[in-house]
Amino acid sequence: MIEVVAAALIRDARVLAARRAPPHRLAGGWEFPGGKVEPGESDGAALVRECREELDVTVEVDRRLGTARGDATVAPIRLSLYAARLVTGEPRPHEDHDALRWLTAAELASVEWLPIDRSLLPLVAAALRVP
Ligand code: 9L3
Ligand code: MG
């Protein structure tokens, strides 16, 4: 089981969605930014590191919204999604993503989510309603 963390980065009742860039096999799919937890690393530390690497921002990690299971190439993954807030910086895509969007609850269904991320959307919609 590969442990993966992702951030529902919320600002002004919108959540940040990121589109995976080529050449990854999941290119074109939208996700909550994040990645694999390294050995000995906490979920929170992994999220802070991933948001810095992928978006060039510092985030503060809030509560866990939920988890979902899915399949990666080599092994099943468990994705833990956390609500998070921006502390410093303005998100911009690096190598991992080629587009970013801030979505309202009403706009959540308007992008092509990776299936595992889509399964968590009801929890994100609830977090957007009750910040
Ligand atoms: N994954 C799915 N949804 C997400 C994230 C951050 C990751 N919101 C999947 C894609 C890969 C695996 O988890 O199969 C590892 O993610 P990454 O390290 O390639 O970002
Ligand atoms: Mg990643």
XYZ file of N, CA, C and O and ligand atoms in Angstrom:
545
model
N 0.853 -1.210 0.000
C 0.000 0.000 0.000
C 0.879 1.247 0.000
O 1.722 1.413 0.875
N 0.692 2.105 -0.979
C 1.445 3.357 -1.047
C 0.601 4.455 -0.404
O -0.551 4.655 -0.779
N 1.214 5.126 0.585
C 0.512 6.219 1.270
C 0.725 7.520 0.504
O 1.863 7.925 0.267
N -0.376 8.142 0.121
C -0.315 9.398 -0.630
C -1.161 10.428 0.117
O -2.234 10.095 0.643
N -0.660 11.665 0.189
C -1.416 12.746 0.818
C -1.736 13.806 -0.223
O -0.994 13.993 -1.191
N -2.857 14.477 -0.029
C -3.240 15.540 -0.945
C -3.868 16.674 -0.142
O -4.429 16.453 0.932
N -3.758 17.885 -0.697
C -4.244 19.080 -0.015
C -5.474 19.642 -0.713
O -5.446 19.910 -1.915
N -6.558 19.813 0.060
C -7.686 20.624 -0.391
C -7.380 22.019 0.129
O -7.707 22.370 1.261
N -6.697 22.779 -0.721
C -6.227 24.113 -0.348
C -7.382 25.085 -0.554
O -7.833 25.296 -1.685
N -7.893 25.627 0.555
C -9.115 26.423 0.493
C -8.815 27.892 0.768
O -8.096 28.221 1.717
N -9.346 28.761 -0.088
C -9.231 30.212 0.098
C -10.490 30.864 -0.453
O -10.891 30.564 -1.588
N -11.109 31.727 0.333
C -12.300 32.460 -0.109
C -13.364 31.527 -0.705
O -13.904 31.796 -1.778
N -13.629 30.425 -0.012
C -14.670 29.473 -0.426
C -14.394 28.844 -1.789
O -15.311 28.426 -2.502
N -13.111 28.766 -2.152
C -12.710 28.052 -3.367
C -11.603 27.077 -3.017
O -10.825 27.322 -2.088
N -11.533 25.989 -3.793
C -10.490 24.994 -3.560
C -9.611 24.905 -4.809
O -10.091 25.043 -5.930
N -8.326 24.659 -4.582
C -7.386 24.622 -5.698
C -7.370 23.239 -6.347
O -7.147 22.226 -5.671
N -7.581 23.214 -7.656
C -7.464 21.992 -8.451
C -6.274 22.149 -9.386
O -6.012 23.245 -9.895
N -5.549 21.045 -9.595
C -4.334 21.082 -10.417
C -4.415 19.982 -11.476
O -4.845 18.864 -11.191
N -4.002 20.335 -12.698
C -4.045 19.350 -13.799
C -2.669 18.725 -13.991
O -1.683 19.434 -14.154
N -2.628 17.398 -13.949
C -1.340 16.700 -14.084
C -0.790 16.895 -15.491
O -1.512 16.776 -16.479
N 0.501 17.180 -15.538
C 1.147 17.495 -16.813
C 1.759 16.249 -17.455
O 2.086 15.283 -16.756
N 1.937 16.237 -18.774
C 2.694 15.181 -19.432
C 4.126 15.177 -18.879
O 4.586 16.231 -18.412
N 4.870 14.063 -18.943
C 4.521 12.816 -19.642
C 3.850 11.784 -18.750
O 3.734 10.634 -19.140
N 3.414 12.150 -17.564
C 2.821 11.174 -16.652
C 1.604 10.516 -17.307
O 0.865 11.157 -18.054
N 1.404 9.243 -16.969
C 0.270 8.523 -17.609
C -1.072 9.115 -17.186
O -2.075 8.916 -17.869
N -1.095 9.833 -16.077
C -2.359 10.438 -15.643
C -2.496 11.871 -16.147
O -3.367 12.615 -15.687
N -1.643 12.272 -17.089
C -1.666 13.642 -17.609
C -3.059 14.028 -18.086
O -3.762 13.228 -18.706
N -3.431 15.256 -17.781
C -4.752 15.739 -18.176
C -5.783 15.580 -17.079
O -6.813 16.248 -17.093
N -5.512 14.677 -16.135
C -6.438 14.480 -15.021
C -6.217 15.542 -13.954
O -5.089 15.939 -13.694
N -7.305 15.971 -13.365
C -7.238 16.999 -12.305
C -7.178 16.312 -10.955
O -7.799 15.264 -10.747
N -6.439 16.916 -10.056
C -6.226 16.321 -8.728
C -6.063 17.423 -7.694
O -5.863 18.591 -8.021
N -6.103 16.989 -6.442
C -5.660 17.839 -5.350
C -4.160 17.609 -5.221
O -3.719 16.456 -5.181
N -3.362 18.696 -5.190
C -1.917 18.521 -5.209
C -1.418 17.730 -4.012
O -2.002 17.766 -2.931
N -0.323 17.006 -4.212
C 0.254 16.190 -3.153
C 1.115 15.106 -3.736
O 1.533 15.194 -4.887
N 1.387 14.087 -2.937
C 2.213 12.991 -3.430
C 2.510 11.999 -2.328
O 1.867 12.006 -1.272
N 3.489 11.150 -2.594
C 3.786 10.032 -1.698
C 4.443 10.510 -0.401
O 5.302 11.378 -0.401
N 4.028 9.874 0.686
C 4.646 10.121 1.988
C 5.962 9.344 2.032
O 5.999 8.156 1.713
N 7.045 10.031 2.421
C 8.351 9.365 2.495
C 8.461 8.591 3.805
O 7.753 8.887 4.772
N 9.339 7.579 3.841
C 9.495 6.780 5.073
C 9.818 7.674 6.270
O 10.671 8.550 6.179
N 9.099 7.480 7.373
C 9.353 8.239 8.589
C 8.759 9.635 8.603
O 8.902 10.359 9.588
N 8.086 10.009 7.538
C 7.535 11.360 7.428
C 6.070 11.349 7.872
O 5.342 10.405 7.563
N 5.644 12.397 8.568
C 4.227 12.496 8.920
C 3.439 12.959 7.705
O 3.996 13.537 6.762
N 2.123 12.729 7.737
C 1.270 13.215 6.644
C 1.407 14.727 6.491
O 1.525 15.239 5.386
N 1.392 15.437 7.619
C 1.463 16.891 7.568
C 2.761 17.381 6.951
O 2.763 18.283 6.107
N 3.881 16.760 7.377
C 5.179 17.171 6.834
C 5.247 16.865 5.339
O 5.801 17.645 4.552
N 4.686 15.730 4.944
C 4.697 15.372 3.520
C 3.899 16.390 2.706
O 4.310 16.799 1.616
N 2.774 16.826 3.265
C 1.933 17.791 2.534
C 2.620 19.144 2.387
O 2.560 19.771 1.325
N 3.250 19.579 3.468
C 3.971 20.850 3.401
C 5.078 20.750 2.351
O 5.250 21.644 1.506
N 5.823 19.649 2.361
C 6.907 19.453 1.387
C 6.361 19.405 -0.044
O 6.884 20.071 -0.958
N 5.309 18.635 -0.257
C 4.764 18.491 -1.616
C 4.217 19.818 -2.146
O 4.383 20.143 -3.324
N 3.556 20.578 -1.282
C 3.001 21.863 -1.748
C 4.120 22.842 -2.089
O 3.990 23.657 -3.001
N 5.242 22.742 -1.354
C 6.383 23.604 -1.678
C 6.981 23.173 -3.026
O 7.229 23.995 -3.911
N 7.163 21.856 -3.198
C 7.779 21.345 -4.433
C 6.888 21.591 -5.650
O 7.363 21.968 -6.718
N 5.594 21.342 -5.498
C 4.708 21.354 -6.671
C 4.154 22.738 -6.976
O 3.845 23.034 -8.137
N 3.975 23.570 -5.941
C 3.265 24.842 -6.138
C 4.069 26.063 -5.697
O 3.640 27.199 -5.934
N 5.199 25.809 -5.019
C 6.041 26.897 -4.521
C 5.312 27.758 -3.488
O 5.405 28.979 -3.502
N 4.561 27.113 -2.609
C 3.864 27.823 -1.538
C 4.113 27.125 -0.204
O 4.480 25.953 -0.161
N 3.890 27.876 0.881
C 3.888 27.280 2.211
C 2.435 27.143 2.648
O 1.662 28.098 2.526
N 2.079 25.963 3.134
C 0.704 25.748 3.587
C 0.692 25.340 5.049
O 1.673 24.843 5.587
N -0.468 25.573 5.658
C -0.733 25.091 7.008
C -1.796 24.010 6.866
O -2.843 24.249 6.258
N -1.493 22.847 7.408
C -2.392 21.704 7.239
C -3.430 21.709 8.342
O -3.108 21.880 9.519
N -4.664 21.519 7.949
C -5.791 21.533 8.881
C -6.265 20.084 9.078
O -5.463 19.167 9.026
N -7.549 19.861 9.209
C -8.045 18.523 9.528
C -8.060 17.601 8.299
O -8.093 18.064 7.167
N -8.065 16.296 8.575
C -8.199 15.319 7.491
C -9.669 15.230 7.087
O -10.540 15.028 7.930
N -9.922 15.385 5.811
C -11.302 15.325 5.322
C -11.723 13.887 5.069
O -12.897 13.548 5.231
N -10.794 13.037 4.651
C -11.151 11.649 4.398
C -10.069 10.924 3.640
O -9.032 11.503 3.305
N -10.307 9.635 3.386
C -9.339 8.826 2.644
C -10.069 8.050 1.557
O -11.281 7.823 1.629
N -9.305 7.647 0.542
C -9.867 6.837 -0.539
C -8.787 5.875 -1.014
O -7.591 6.147 -0.872
N -9.209 4.754 -1.554
C -8.253 3.781 -2.078
C -8.342 3.717 -3.589
O -9.412 3.888 -4.163
N -7.194 3.447 -4.204
C -7.185 3.330 -5.651
C -5.964 2.560 -6.090
O -5.215 2.052 -5.260
N -5.765 2.463 -7.389
C -4.650 1.699 -7.922
C -3.677 2.604 -8.646
O -4.067 3.391 -9.492
N -2.393 2.483 -8.300
C -1.343 3.123 -9.074
C -0.706 2.030 -9.935
O -1.188 0.897 -9.972
N 0.380 2.347 -10.626
C 0.988 1.370 -11.524
C 1.501 0.161 -10.755
O 1.304 -0.980 -11.174
N 2.175 0.412 -9.634
C 2.894 -0.665 -8.965
C 2.150 -1.268 -7.792
O 2.334 -2.440 -7.481
N 1.306 -0.510 -7.127
C 0.651 -1.005 -5.921
C -0.591 -0.175 -5.644
O -0.741 0.920 -6.184
N -1.487 -0.728 -4.798
C -2.649 0.080 -4.415
C -2.196 1.317 -3.645
O -1.167 1.270 -2.958
N -2.937 2.394 -3.771
C -2.602 3.587 -3.004
C -3.739 3.913 -2.042
O -4.892 3.580 -2.289
N -3.342 4.536 -0.925
C -4.337 5.106 -0.032
C -4.099 6.604 -0.021
O -3.023 7.067 0.345
N -5.112 7.333 -0.452
C -5.005 8.792 -0.541
C -5.706 9.417 0.668
O -6.888 9.164 0.897
N -4.978 10.196 1.435
C -5.556 10.939 2.556
C -5.617 12.407 2.163
O -4.596 13.002 1.817
N -6.827 12.955 2.225
C -7.038 14.346 1.808
C -7.213 15.230 3.033
O -8.044 14.935 3.901
N -6.424 16.281 3.098
C -6.458 17.225 4.222
C -6.894 18.602 3.749
O -6.463 19.061 2.682
N -7.697 19.272 4.557
C -7.949 20.684 4.321
C -6.661 21.426 4.669
O -5.951 21.048 5.601
N -6.344 22.471 3.892
C -5.125 23.235 4.141
C -5.360 24.678 3.740
O -6.291 24.990 2.979
N -4.489 25.542 4.298
C -4.571 26.984 4.009
C -3.232 27.477 3.512
O -2.182 26.991 3.945
N -3.273 28.476 2.657
C -2.046 29.110 2.190
C -1.478 29.987 3.297
O -2.213 30.749 3.920
N -0.191 29.896 3.523
C 0.473 30.789 4.467
C 1.287 31.825 3.698
O 1.143 33.013 3.916
N 2.142 31.367 2.808
C 2.894 32.313 1.981
C 2.982 31.800 0.552
O 2.987 30.595 0.298
N 3.028 32.758 -0.369
C 3.195 32.431 -1.779
C 1.877 32.350 -2.509
O 0.804 32.268 -1.892
N 1.959 32.427 -3.814
C 0.799 32.281 -4.688
C 1.066 31.038 -5.546
O 2.110 30.965 -6.192
N 0.148 30.055 -5.508
C 0.426 28.798 -6.210
C 0.687 29.010 -7.700
O -0.018 29.782 -8.358
N 1.723 28.336 -8.182
C 1.955 28.327 -9.628
C 2.431 26.936 -9.999
O 3.129 26.274 -9.218
N 2.051 26.459 -11.165
C 2.405 25.098 -11.554
C 3.887 24.978 -11.909
O 4.453 25.891 -12.499
N 4.491 23.865 -11.476
C 5.875 23.557 -11.858
C 5.848 22.425 -12.868
O 5.005 22.424 -13.752
N 6.744 21.430 -12.707
C 6.769 20.330 -13.690
C 5.544 19.423 -13.581
O 5.098 18.873 -14.574
N 5.020 19.259 -12.368
C 3.992 18.240 -12.162
C 2.633 18.623 -12.730
O 1.819 17.766 -13.043
N 2.380 19.928 -12.825
C 1.054 20.388 -13.272
C 1.201 21.399 -14.399
O 2.203 22.101 -14.482
N 0.186 21.470 -15.251
C 0.241 22.479 -16.315
C -0.948 23.438 -16.276
O -1.076 24.302 -17.144
N -1.800 23.310 -15.268
C -2.893 24.274 -15.089
C -3.373 24.203 -13.649
O -3.307 23.145 -13.014
N -3.826 25.324 -13.146
C -4.414 25.400 -11.809
C -5.733 26.136 -11.923
O -5.862 27.066 -12.721
N -6.697 25.746 -11.091
C -7.969 26.491 -11.037
C -8.467 26.537 -9.604
O -8.368 25.543 -8.871
N -9.020 27.683 -9.220
C -9.698 27.805 -7.924
C -11.180 27.595 -8.182
O -11.820 28.409 -8.862
N -11.751 26.512 -7.632
C -13.137 26.144 -7.920
C -14.048 26.398 -6.724
O -13.696 26.048 -5.588
N -15.217 26.960 -6.998
C -16.253 27.041 -5.963
C -16.924 25.676 -5.842
O -16.731 24.789 -6.691
N -17.734 25.515 -4.803
C -18.462 24.249 -4.634
C -19.292 23.950 -5.880
O -19.352 22.807 -6.341
N -19.894 24.981 -6.459
C -20.738 24.789 -7.641
C -19.929 24.389 -8.867
O -20.470 23.780 -9.798
N -18.645 24.715 -8.867
C -17.798 24.412 -10.036
C -17.017 23.114 -9.899
O -16.291 22.724 -10.819
N -17.174 22.437 -8.760
C -16.328 21.267 -8.491
C -16.411 20.197 -9.582
O -15.413 19.564 -9.903
N -17.577 20.010 -10.140
C -17.761 18.939 -11.123
C -17.323 19.350 -12.526
O -17.449 18.572 -13.465
N -16.788 20.556 -12.663
C -16.536 21.075 -14.019
C -15.179 20.685 -14.584
O -14.869 21.041 -15.711
N -14.354 19.967 -13.832
C -13.088 19.486 -14.403
C -13.057 17.960 -14.358
O -13.825 17.328 -13.626
N -12.163 17.379 -15.151
C -12.037 15.915 -15.247
C -11.107 15.400 -14.155
O -9.900 15.280 -14.338
N -11.695 15.102 -13.005
C -10.903 14.634 -11.862
C -10.371 13.223 -12.094
O -11.034 12.403 -12.752
N -9.211 12.920 -11.506
C -8.806 11.527 -11.386
C -9.895 10.849 -10.546
O -10.435 11.451 -9.625
N -10.213 9.575 -10.852
C -11.326 8.922 -10.134
C -11.181 8.956 -8.614
O -12.163 9.181 -7.904
N -9.964 8.729 -8.126
C -9.795 8.679 -6.662
C -10.078 10.042 -6.036
O -10.645 10.137 -4.949
N -9.697 11.111 -6.734
C -9.981 12.457 -6.220
C -11.473 12.761 -6.329
O -12.063 13.368 -5.421
N -12.079 12.311 -7.419
C -13.515 12.568 -7.590
C -14.314 11.948 -6.451
O -15.304 12.523 -5.991
N -13.871 10.790 -5.986
C -14.620 10.103 -4.924
C -14.636 10.914 -3.624
O -15.459 10.662 -2.753
N -13.725 11.882 -3.506
C -13.646 12.686 -2.283
C -14.357 14.031 -2.411
O -14.396 14.810 -1.452
N -14.942 14.308 -3.565
C -15.536 15.632 -3.785
C -16.659 15.987 -2.805
O -16.772 17.145 -2.406
N -17.513 15.023 -2.407
C -18.559 15.407 -1.442
C -17.973 15.975 -0.153
O -18.524 16.912 0.435
N -16.835 15.419 0.274
C -16.196 15.914 1.495
C -15.631 17.313 1.287
O -15.659 18.150 2.188
N -15.133 17.566 0.081
C -14.587 18.892 -0.222
C -15.723 19.912 -0.312
O -15.612 21.029 0.202
N -16.824 19.507 -0.924
C -17.978 20.409 -1.028
C -18.454 20.800 0.365
O -18.763 21.973 0.628
N -18.485 19.836 1.281
C -18.917 20.127 2.655
C -17.922 21.075 3.330
O -18.328 22.003 4.033
N -16.633 20.859 3.095
C -15.618 21.731 3.710
C -15.713 23.148 3.158
O -15.449 24.115 3.873
N -16.123 23.282 1.898
C -16.268 24.614 1.304
C -17.468 25.349 1.889
O -17.465 26.572 2.001
N -18.490 24.572 2.253
C -19.678 25.194 2.836
C -19.434 25.591 4.279
O -19.934 26.609 4.728
N -18.690 24.757 5.007
C -18.400 25.036 6.419
C -16.886 25.162 6.569
O -16.203 24.179 6.809
N -16.327 26.361 6.415
C -14.887 26.510 6.431
C -14.276 26.297 7.832
O -14.964 26.284 8.807
N -2.602 10.579 -6.791
C -3.938 10.730 -6.950
N -4.559 11.833 -6.543
C -3.864 12.819 -5.919
C -2.461 12.680 -5.731
C -1.647 13.738 -5.051
C -1.864 11.507 -6.182
N -4.529 13.913 -5.491
C -1.968 9.345 -7.273
C -1.194 9.555 -8.551
C -0.078 8.581 -8.450
C 0.159 8.436 -6.952
O -1.019 8.912 -6.315
O -0.504 7.323 -8.957
C 1.379 9.179 -6.435
O 1.206 10.575 -6.646
P 2.402 11.506 -7.160
O 3.554 11.281 -6.230
O 2.702 11.065 -8.567
O 1.857 12.903 -7.093
Mg 2.327 14.885 -6.858
